[in-house]
Coordinates of C-alpha atoms in Angstrom, one line a residue:
M1 CA -4.2 24.8 20.5
T2 CA -2.8 21.3 19.9
V3 CA -3.3 19.5 16.4
R4 CA -5.4 15.8 16.3
T5 CA -5.7 14.4 12.9
R6 CA -7.5 11.3 12.3
F7 CA -7.8 8.1 10.4
A8 CA -10.6 6.8 10.0
P9 CA -11.3 3.3 7.3
S10 CA -14.7 1.4 6.7
P11 CA -13.2 -2.2 7.7
T12 CA -15.7 -3.3 4.1
G13 CA -12.5 -4.5 2.2
Y14 CA -8.7 -4.0 1.9
L15 CA -6.4 -1.4 3.8
H16 CA -5.4 -0.1 -0.2
V17 CA -2.8 2.5 -1.2
G18 CA -5.9 6.0 -1.2
G19 CA -6.6 5.1 1.9
V20 CA -2.9 4.9 3.2
R21 CA -1.3 7.3 1.8
T22 CA -4.8 9.7 3.5
A23 CA -3.5 7.8 7.0
L24 CA 0.1 9.0 5.9
F25 CA -0.8 12.6 5.0
S26 CA -2.7 13.0 8.5
W27 CA 0.2 10.9 11.1
L28 CA 3.0 13.8 9.3
F29 CA 0.6 16.5 9.7
A30 CA 0.0 15.6 13.5
R31 CA 3.5 14.3 13.7
K32 CA 5.1 17.4 12.3
H33 CA 2.8 19.8 15.0
G34 CA 3.7 18.1 17.7
G35 CA -0.1 16.6 17.5
A36 CA -2.0 13.5 18.1
F37 CA -2.8 10.8 15.0
V38 CA -6.1 8.8 16.5
L39 CA -6.9 5.2 14.6
R40 CA -11.4 5.2 14.0
I41 CA -12.9 2.4 12.5
E42 CA -16.1 3.3 11.2
D43 CA -17.8 0.0 10.8
T44 CA -21.4 1.0 11.1
D45 CA -22.5 -1.0 8.1
L46 CA -22.7 -3.7 9.8
E47 CA -23.9 -6.0 6.6
R48 CA -20.6 -5.4 5.4
S49 CA -17.7 -4.9 7.5
T50 CA -15.6 -7.6 8.6
A51 CA -13.3 -9.0 11.5
E52 CA -11.5 -9.6 8.7
S53 CA -10.9 -6.5 7.1
V54 CA -10.2 -4.6 10.8
N55 CA -7.4 -7.1 11.1
A56 CA -6.2 -6.0 7.6
I57 CA -6.2 -2.5 8.5
L58 CA -4.1 -2.5 11.9
E59 CA -2.1 -5.4 10.5
G60 CA -1.0 -2.7 7.8
M61 CA -0.4 0.2 9.8
T62 CA 0.8 -1.5 12.3
W63 CA 3.8 -2.8 9.0
L64 CA 3.7 0.6 7.4
G65 CA 4.6 1.9 10.4
L66 CA 2.4 4.8 11.2
E67 CA 1.7 3.9 15.4
Y68 CA -1.7 6.1 16.3
D69 CA -1.7 7.8 19.9
E70 CA -5.1 6.8 20.0
G71 CA -7.5 4.3 19.5
P72 CA -8.5 2.5 17.7
F73 CA -12.2 3.5 18.3
Y74 CA -15.2 1.8 17.1
Q75 CA -18.2 3.1 15.7
T76 CA -20.5 0.4 16.8
K77 CA -19.6 1.0 20.1
R78 CA -20.5 4.4 20.4
F79 CA -24.2 4.0 19.4
D80 CA -25.6 5.1 22.7
R81 CA -23.7 8.6 21.6
Y82 CA -25.3 8.7 18.3
A83 CA -29.0 8.5 19.9
E84 CA -28.0 10.7 22.9
V85 CA -27.1 13.6 19.8
I86 CA -30.4 12.3 17.4
D87 CA -32.6 13.0 20.6
Q88 CA -31.1 16.4 21.3
L89 CA -32.0 17.5 17.7
L90 CA -35.2 16.0 17.8
G91 CA -35.7 18.0 20.9
A92 CA -34.6 21.7 19.6
G93 CA -36.5 21.5 16.4
L94 CA -33.5 20.8 14.3
A95 CA -34.3 17.5 13.5
Y96 CA -38.0 15.7 12.4
R97 CA -39.2 12.1 11.9
C98 CA -39.8 10.9 8.7
D99 CA -41.8 8.5 7.5
C100 CA -42.0 8.8 3.4
S101 CA -42.4 5.5 1.7
R102 CA -39.6 4.2 -0.7
E103 CA -42.4 4.5 -3.7
R104 CA -42.9 8.7 -2.9
L105 CA -39.0 9.1 -2.8
D106 CA -38.4 6.8 -6.0
G107 CA -41.3 9.5 -7.6
L108 CA -39.3 12.4 -6.6
R109 CA -36.0 10.7 -7.5
E110 CA -37.4 10.3 -11.3
Q111 CA -39.2 13.3 -11.7
A112 CA -36.0 15.6 -11.0
M113 CA -34.4 13.3 -13.7
K114 CA -37.3 14.0 -16.1
D115 CA -36.3 18.0 -15.3
K116 CA -32.6 17.4 -15.1
T117 CA -32.3 18.7 -11.7
K118 CA -30.3 17.0 -9.3
P119 CA -32.7 14.9 -6.9
R120 CA -33.5 16.0 -3.9
Y121 CA -35.6 15.5 -0.7
D122 CA -38.8 17.9 -1.0
G123 CA -38.8 18.8 2.4
H124 CA -42.4 17.1 2.9
C125 CA -42.5 15.8 6.5
R126 CA -40.7 19.4 8.0
S127 CA -44.0 20.8 9.5
R128 CA -45.5 16.8 10.0
N129 CA -46.0 15.2 13.1
V130 CA -44.9 11.3 12.9
P131 CA -45.1 9.9 16.0
A132 CA -41.9 8.3 17.5
D133 CA -44.1 4.9 17.8
E134 CA -44.1 4.1 13.7
P135 CA -42.1 3.7 11.4
H136 CA -39.6 6.7 10.2
V137 CA -36.2 8.0 9.6
V138 CA -34.9 10.6 11.2
R139 CA -33.5 13.8 8.7
F140 CA -31.3 16.5 9.6
R141 CA -33.4 19.9 9.2
N142 CA -30.7 21.5 7.1
P143 CA -30.9 25.6 6.8
E144 CA -32.9 27.8 4.7
G145 CA -30.9 29.6 2.0
G146 CA -27.6 31.4 2.9
S147 CA -24.3 28.8 1.6
V148 CA -21.7 27.0 3.6
V149 CA -18.6 28.8 2.9
F150 CA -14.6 26.6 4.0
D151 CA -11.6 27.0 3.5
D152 CA -9.5 24.2 2.5
L153 CA -6.1 23.5 3.3
V154 CA -6.1 22.1 -0.5
Q155 CA -8.6 22.8 -2.1
G156 CA -8.7 26.6 -1.4
R157 CA -11.9 27.8 -0.4
I158 CA -15.2 26.3 -1.3
A159 CA -18.6 27.5 -0.7
I160 CA -22.3 25.7 -1.4
S161 CA -25.3 27.1 -1.0
N162 CA -27.9 25.9 1.2
D163 CA -30.4 25.7 -1.6
E164 CA -27.8 22.0 -3.2
L165 CA -28.4 20.7 0.1
D166 CA -31.3 18.7 1.3
D167 CA -32.9 17.1 4.7
L168 CA -30.2 14.2 4.5
I169 CA -31.3 10.8 7.4
I170 CA -29.3 10.6 9.6
R171 CA -30.9 7.8 11.6
R172 CA -32.3 4.7 9.6
T173 CA -35.7 3.5 9.9
D174 CA -33.9 0.3 11.9
G175 CA -32.9 3.3 14.2
S176 CA -29.2 2.9 13.0
P177 CA -26.9 6.1 12.7
T178 CA -25.8 7.8 9.4
Y179 CA -22.1 8.5 8.5
N180 CA -22.6 12.1 8.6
L181 CA -23.6 11.9 12.1
T182 CA -21.8 9.8 12.6
V183 CA -18.5 11.4 11.3
V184 CA -19.3 15.0 12.5
V185 CA -19.7 13.5 16.3
D186 CA -17.3 11.6 16.1
D187 CA -14.7 14.4 15.5
L188 CA -16.0 16.2 17.6
D189 CA -16.0 14.1 21.1
M190 CA -12.5 13.1 19.5
E191 CA -11.7 17.1 19.4
I192 CA -10.1 16.5 16.2
T193 CA -8.7 19.6 14.5
H194 CA -7.8 18.7 10.8
V195 CA -9.9 16.3 8.8
I196 CA -7.2 15.0 5.9
R197 CA -9.4 13.1 3.7
G198 CA -9.9 12.1 -0.1
D199 CA -11.9 14.5 -1.9
D200 CA -14.4 12.2 -2.6
H201 CA -16.0 13.5 0.5
I202 CA -16.0 17.2 -0.1
N203 CA -19.7 17.0 -0.9
N204 CA -20.8 16.1 2.3
T205 CA -18.5 18.4 4.3
P206 CA -21.1 21.6 3.6
R207 CA -23.6 18.7 4.8
Q208 CA -21.5 18.2 8.0
I209 CA -20.8 22.1 8.5
N210 CA -23.9 22.3 9.6
I211 CA -24.6 20.3 11.8
I212 CA -22.0 21.4 13.4
A213 CA -22.7 24.0 13.9
A214 CA -26.6 22.9 14.6
M215 CA -25.0 21.5 18.1
G216 CA -23.6 25.2 18.6
K217 CA -19.2 24.1 17.6
I218 CA -16.6 25.1 15.4
P219 CA -15.9 22.6 12.6
P220 CA -12.5 20.9 12.1
R221 CA -10.0 22.5 9.4
Y222 CA -10.9 20.7 6.4
A223 CA -8.4 19.1 3.8
H224 CA -9.3 16.9 0.8
V225 CA -6.7 15.6 -1.3
P226 CA -7.2 14.5 -4.6
M227 CA -7.6 10.6 -5.7
I228 CA -5.2 8.2 -7.3
L229 CA -5.3 7.4 -10.1
G230 CA -4.3 4.4 -12.7
D231 CA -2.1 4.6 -15.3
D232 CA -5.3 4.7 -17.8
G233 CA -6.6 7.3 -16.2
A234 CA -9.7 5.9 -14.1
R235 CA -9.3 5.8 -11.1
L236 CA -7.0 3.7 -9.5
S237 CA -8.7 -0.2 -8.7
K238 CA -7.7 -3.4 -7.8
R239 CA -7.8 -4.7 -12.5
H240 CA -4.4 -1.9 -12.3
G241 CA -2.5 -4.3 -10.3
A242 CA -2.0 -5.2 -6.1
V243 CA -3.7 -2.2 -4.6
S244 CA -3.9 -3.4 -1.3
V245 CA -1.4 -2.7 0.9
V246 CA -1.0 -7.1 2.1
E247 CA -0.4 -7.2 -1.5
Y248 CA 2.6 -5.0 -1.6
R249 CA 4.4 -7.0 1.6
E250 CA 3.3 -10.3 -0.2
K251 CA 5.1 -9.1 -3.2
G252 CA 8.3 -8.0 -1.4
L253 CA 8.3 -4.5 -1.0
L254 CA 9.6 -2.5 1.7
P255 CA 7.0 -0.2 3.9
E256 CA 9.7 2.5 3.4
A257 CA 9.8 2.7 -0.3
L258 CA 6.0 2.6 -0.9
L259 CA 5.4 5.0 1.8
N260 CA 8.1 7.2 0.1
Y261 CA 6.1 6.6 -2.7
L262 CA 2.9 7.1 -1.9
V263 CA 4.3 10.7 -0.6
R264 CA 5.4 11.6 -3.5
L265 CA 2.2 11.6 -4.9
G266 CA 0.6 14.8 -5.2
W267 CA 3.1 16.7 -2.7
S268 CA 7.1 17.2 -3.9
H269 CA 10.0 19.1 -2.1
G270 CA 12.0 20.5 -5.2
D271 CA 13.2 17.4 -7.5
R272 CA 13.8 15.7 -4.5
E273 CA 13.1 11.7 -5.0
I274 CA 13.9 10.1 -1.6
F275 CA 13.4 11.1 1.7
S276 CA 13.5 9.3 5.0
L277 CA 10.6 9.2 7.6
D278 CA 11.9 11.7 9.6
E279 CA 12.4 14.0 6.0
M280 CA 9.2 13.6 5.2
I281 CA 7.6 14.9 8.9
E282 CA 10.2 18.0 8.8
L283 CA 9.5 18.9 5.4
F284 CA 5.5 18.2 4.4
D285 CA 2.9 20.3 4.6
I286 CA -0.6 20.0 3.9
E287 CA -1.3 22.8 2.6
D288 CA 1.7 22.3 -0.6
V289 CA -0.5 19.0 -1.6
N290 CA -1.5 19.7 -4.7
K291 CA -5.4 20.0 -6.2
A292 CA -5.0 17.4 -9.4
S293 CA -5.2 13.9 -9.1
S294 CA -1.9 12.0 -9.1
T295 CA -1.3 9.2 -11.6
F296 CA 0.3 5.3 -9.8
N297 CA 3.7 4.0 -11.3
T298 CA 4.5 0.9 -10.4
D299 CA 7.6 1.3 -12.3
K300 CA 8.8 4.0 -10.0
L301 CA 7.6 2.4 -7.2
L302 CA 10.0 -1.0 -8.4
W303 CA 12.9 1.7 -9.2
L304 CA 12.2 3.0 -4.9
N305 CA 12.1 -0.3 -3.6
Q306 CA 15.4 -0.9 -5.0
H307 CA 17.2 2.4 -3.9
Y308 CA 15.9 1.0 -0.3
I309 CA 17.1 -3.2 -0.7
K310 CA 20.0 -1.6 -1.9
E311 CA 20.7 0.8 0.9
D312 CA 19.1 -1.5 4.0
D313 CA 21.3 -3.5 6.6
P314 CA 21.6 -7.0 5.4
K315 CA 20.1 -8.3 8.3
R316 CA 17.3 -7.0 8.4
I317 CA 16.7 -7.2 4.6
A318 CA 17.8 -11.5 5.8
H319 CA 15.0 -11.6 7.9
L320 CA 12.5 -10.3 6.1
L321 CA 13.6 -13.0 3.4
S322 CA 13.6 -15.8 5.3
Y323 CA 10.0 -15.6 4.7
L324 CA 9.7 -16.0 1.5
M325 CA 12.4 -18.5 1.1
G326 CA 10.4 -20.5 2.6
K327 CA 7.5 -19.6 1.0
L328 CA 9.5 -21.1 -2.3
D329 CA 10.2 -24.2 0.3
V330 CA 14.0 -23.3 0.2
D331 CA 15.4 -23.9 4.5
P332 CA 18.2 -21.1 4.9
A333 CA 19.7 -22.3 7.4
K334 CA 21.0 -25.8 5.3
G335 CA 22.9 -23.5 2.5
P336 CA 25.0 -20.4 3.1
D337 CA 24.3 -17.1 6.0
L338 CA 20.8 -16.6 4.0
V339 CA 23.0 -12.6 4.7
D340 CA 26.0 -13.3 3.2
V341 CA 23.3 -14.3 0.1
V342 CA 21.6 -11.1 0.5
K343 CA 25.0 -9.0 0.3
A344 CA 25.2 -10.9 -3.3
Q345 CA 21.9 -10.3 -4.3
Q346 CA 21.2 -6.5 -2.6
E347 CA 21.9 -5.0 -6.2
R348 CA 20.3 -7.0 -8.3
A349 CA 16.1 -7.2 -7.2
K350 CA 14.0 -5.1 -7.4
T351 CA 11.2 -6.6 -4.6
L352 CA 12.6 -9.3 -2.2
V353 CA 10.2 -11.8 -3.7
E354 CA 12.6 -11.1 -6.6
M355 CA 15.6 -11.7 -4.7
A356 CA 14.2 -15.3 -3.7
E357 CA 13.4 -16.9 -6.3
I358 CA 17.0 -15.3 -8.2
S359 CA 18.9 -16.9 -5.2
V360 CA 16.8 -20.3 -4.4
F361 CA 20.1 -22.0 -6.5
F362 CA 22.2 -21.1 -3.1
Y363 CA 20.1 -23.9 -1.6
R364 CA 19.6 -26.6 -3.8
D365 CA 19.8 -28.1 -7.2
F366 CA 17.6 -26.6 -10.3
D367 CA 16.1 -29.4 -12.5
E368 CA 16.5 -27.1 -15.7
Y369 CA 19.1 -25.2 -17.3
D370 CA 17.8 -21.8 -19.0
P371 CA 17.5 -22.6 -22.4
Q372 CA 18.5 -19.1 -23.6
A373 CA 21.9 -19.5 -21.7
A374 CA 22.3 -23.2 -22.1
K375 CA 22.2 -22.3 -25.8
K376 CA 24.9 -19.9 -26.2
H377 CA 26.9 -21.2 -23.6
L378 CA 26.7 -24.8 -23.0
R379 CA 27.8 -25.8 -25.9
P380 CA 30.7 -28.3 -27.5
V381 CA 33.2 -26.1 -27.3
A382 CA 33.1 -25.0 -23.5
L383 CA 33.9 -28.9 -22.7
E384 CA 37.3 -28.2 -22.3
S385 CA 36.8 -25.2 -20.5
L386 CA 34.5 -26.9 -17.9
T387 CA 36.5 -30.0 -17.4
R388 CA 39.6 -28.0 -16.3
M389 CA 37.5 -26.3 -13.7
R390 CA 36.2 -28.8 -12.4
D391 CA 39.7 -30.9 -11.8
R392 CA 41.0 -27.6 -10.5
L393 CA 37.5 -26.8 -7.7
A394 CA 37.9 -30.6 -6.8
G395 CA 41.3 -30.0 -5.3
L396 CA 40.6 -26.4 -4.5
E397 CA 41.7 -25.7 -0.7
P398 CA 40.4 -23.4 0.9
W399 CA 37.4 -22.8 -0.7
T400 CA 37.4 -18.8 -0.6
A401 CA 35.8 -16.4 -3.3
E402 CA 39.6 -15.4 -3.4
A403 CA 40.5 -18.9 -4.4
L404 CA 38.3 -19.2 -6.8
H405 CA 38.4 -15.9 -8.7
Q406 CA 42.0 -17.0 -9.4
A407 CA 41.3 -20.5 -10.3
V408 CA 39.0 -19.4 -12.9
A409 CA 41.5 -16.4 -14.1
D410 CA 44.2 -19.7 -14.4
V411 CA 42.5 -22.0 -16.5
A412 CA 41.2 -18.7 -19.0
E413 CA 44.9 -18.5 -19.1
E414 CA 46.1 -22.3 -19.9
L415 CA 43.3 -22.2 -22.7
G416 CA 43.7 -18.8 -23.7
L417 CA 40.5 -17.6 -23.4
N418 CA 39.2 -14.0 -21.9
M419 CA 37.7 -14.4 -18.7
G420 CA 34.4 -14.6 -19.7
K421 CA 34.7 -17.7 -22.0
V422 CA 35.3 -19.6 -19.0
A423 CA 32.9 -17.8 -16.7
Q424 CA 30.1 -18.0 -18.2
P425 CA 29.4 -21.6 -18.4
L426 CA 30.8 -22.2 -14.9
R427 CA 27.9 -20.1 -14.0
V428 CA 25.2 -21.3 -16.8
A429 CA 26.3 -25.2 -15.3
V430 CA 25.8 -24.0 -11.2
V431 CA 22.8 -21.3 -11.7
G432 CA 21.1 -22.9 -14.3
R433 CA 21.1 -19.5 -16.2
A434 CA 23.6 -16.9 -17.4
A435 CA 22.9 -14.4 -14.7
S436 CA 24.1 -14.4 -11.2
P437 CA 26.1 -12.5 -8.5
G438 CA 30.1 -12.3 -9.2
I439 CA 31.5 -16.2 -10.2
D440 CA 33.6 -16.1 -7.3
I441 CA 31.2 -14.7 -4.4
T442 CA 28.4 -17.9 -7.2
L443 CA 30.6 -20.3 -6.3
H444 CA 31.7 -20.0 -3.0
L445 CA 28.4 -19.7 -1.9
V446 CA 27.0 -22.8 -3.9
G447 CA 29.8 -24.4 -2.2
K448 CA 32.4 -27.3 -3.2
Q449 CA 29.9 -30.5 -3.3
A450 CA 27.1 -28.7 -4.6
C451 CA 29.0 -27.2 -7.6
L452 CA 31.3 -29.6 -8.6
R453 CA 27.8 -32.1 -8.7
R454 CA 26.6 -29.3 -10.9
V455 CA 29.3 -29.0 -13.1
D456 CA 29.5 -32.5 -13.4
R457 CA 26.0 -32.9 -14.4
A458 CA 26.8 -29.8 -17.1
I459 CA 29.6 -31.2 -18.6
D460 CA 27.5 -34.9 -19.6
Y461 CA 24.7 -32.3 -20.9
V462 CA 27.8 -30.6 -23.6
R463 CA 28.6 -34.0 -24.0
Q464 CA 25.2 -35.1 -25.1
R465 CA 25.0 -32.3 -27.1
A466 CA 27.9 -33.0 -28.7
E467 CA 27.2 -36.9 -29.5
Q468 CA 23.7 -35.2 -30.8
Q469 CA 25.6 -32.8 -33.5
G470 CA 28.2 -35.0 -34.1

């Protein structure tokens, strides 16, 4: 048997991390078993489905590197096929037309609530002959008696009595098919062998298995993975922060960091935290996924992202960073080589957005000093070291990191100070804050003329401060 899995999102909003984890698990299972991964767009909700959401799904899948072998297939292009199956079920007496009014159905629901029983359709039209040319829905004739039993690859054996299932609608009054019908037809036609999806679909599975049995087919294996919770224990949503894949990209996360984090939400391999995609494929097993829900931890995701930033090729990081620098109105071509900037900042940023923000000073002068840094380091006592450094820098040739390091060391020795007492005022003068890469690398990348200009400004600032205090 060739393993075939699928990811079947509905294009009614953004591609969220819960959906991505489901896609990842399906993709890994297919890759591990040498099978095929199918992308299907379940766009039968004509009012809420949008082209923008479809594009976001495709864009997100591409960014993550979850390449699909077949698709994308669109359900809206398969309506004739669904109609064919529904007509076959009607012809075999396995489905029937129902013209029950909204008022009657609401009455059934209200009575069930009064009786504290599960609301369900009472089969009123099962034995009636509703004309095809009058407004009606089509209902699946669910088996009476017995149970639906299936062995879920994550949840274990699940048994649901048919008495708990009513005759669900498979075609609406407007002629459009419903989810439980379309997903069954698609899974069978696309020869899906394993359905990996969220555990919010568990209640649908017995209904779908009954429809499959009515069609004389064998159902796929099912694996229902638990939902992802926010840190407050509620289901993960927008109020917990970014949950859209595109948002995480815009916030400066690397796709491999997000995938690594998501694979560990509900699955583990010993105490190991870091997995390459190849290692995920080799080690992942859907049967090792936990039954319990997992809690999303943004700090852990950022820790992983920082790890991948540090380990990645500086050229690739520079390519990704260039776009973010542009959003800050910085032209990376007008300044130091962005690859050199990345090498200097690689261990200092948790996201690419943070790296971009702390790297702007390399390319343009800043407007204001960080107040705390200026208060601590740009004091009158720093005037002599800044003046001497300014003179030393003005005559320095060549402008190399090694020569700059030696210049700072020489001034510190001349003044009888440790290097920090010279380097920190100089850093605040050139960077605007008290944190940056090593002072030698910082000065080298900022460049001679910009350094002299900024040190002159700092000297004026310190003198003005001394006059105010004097």
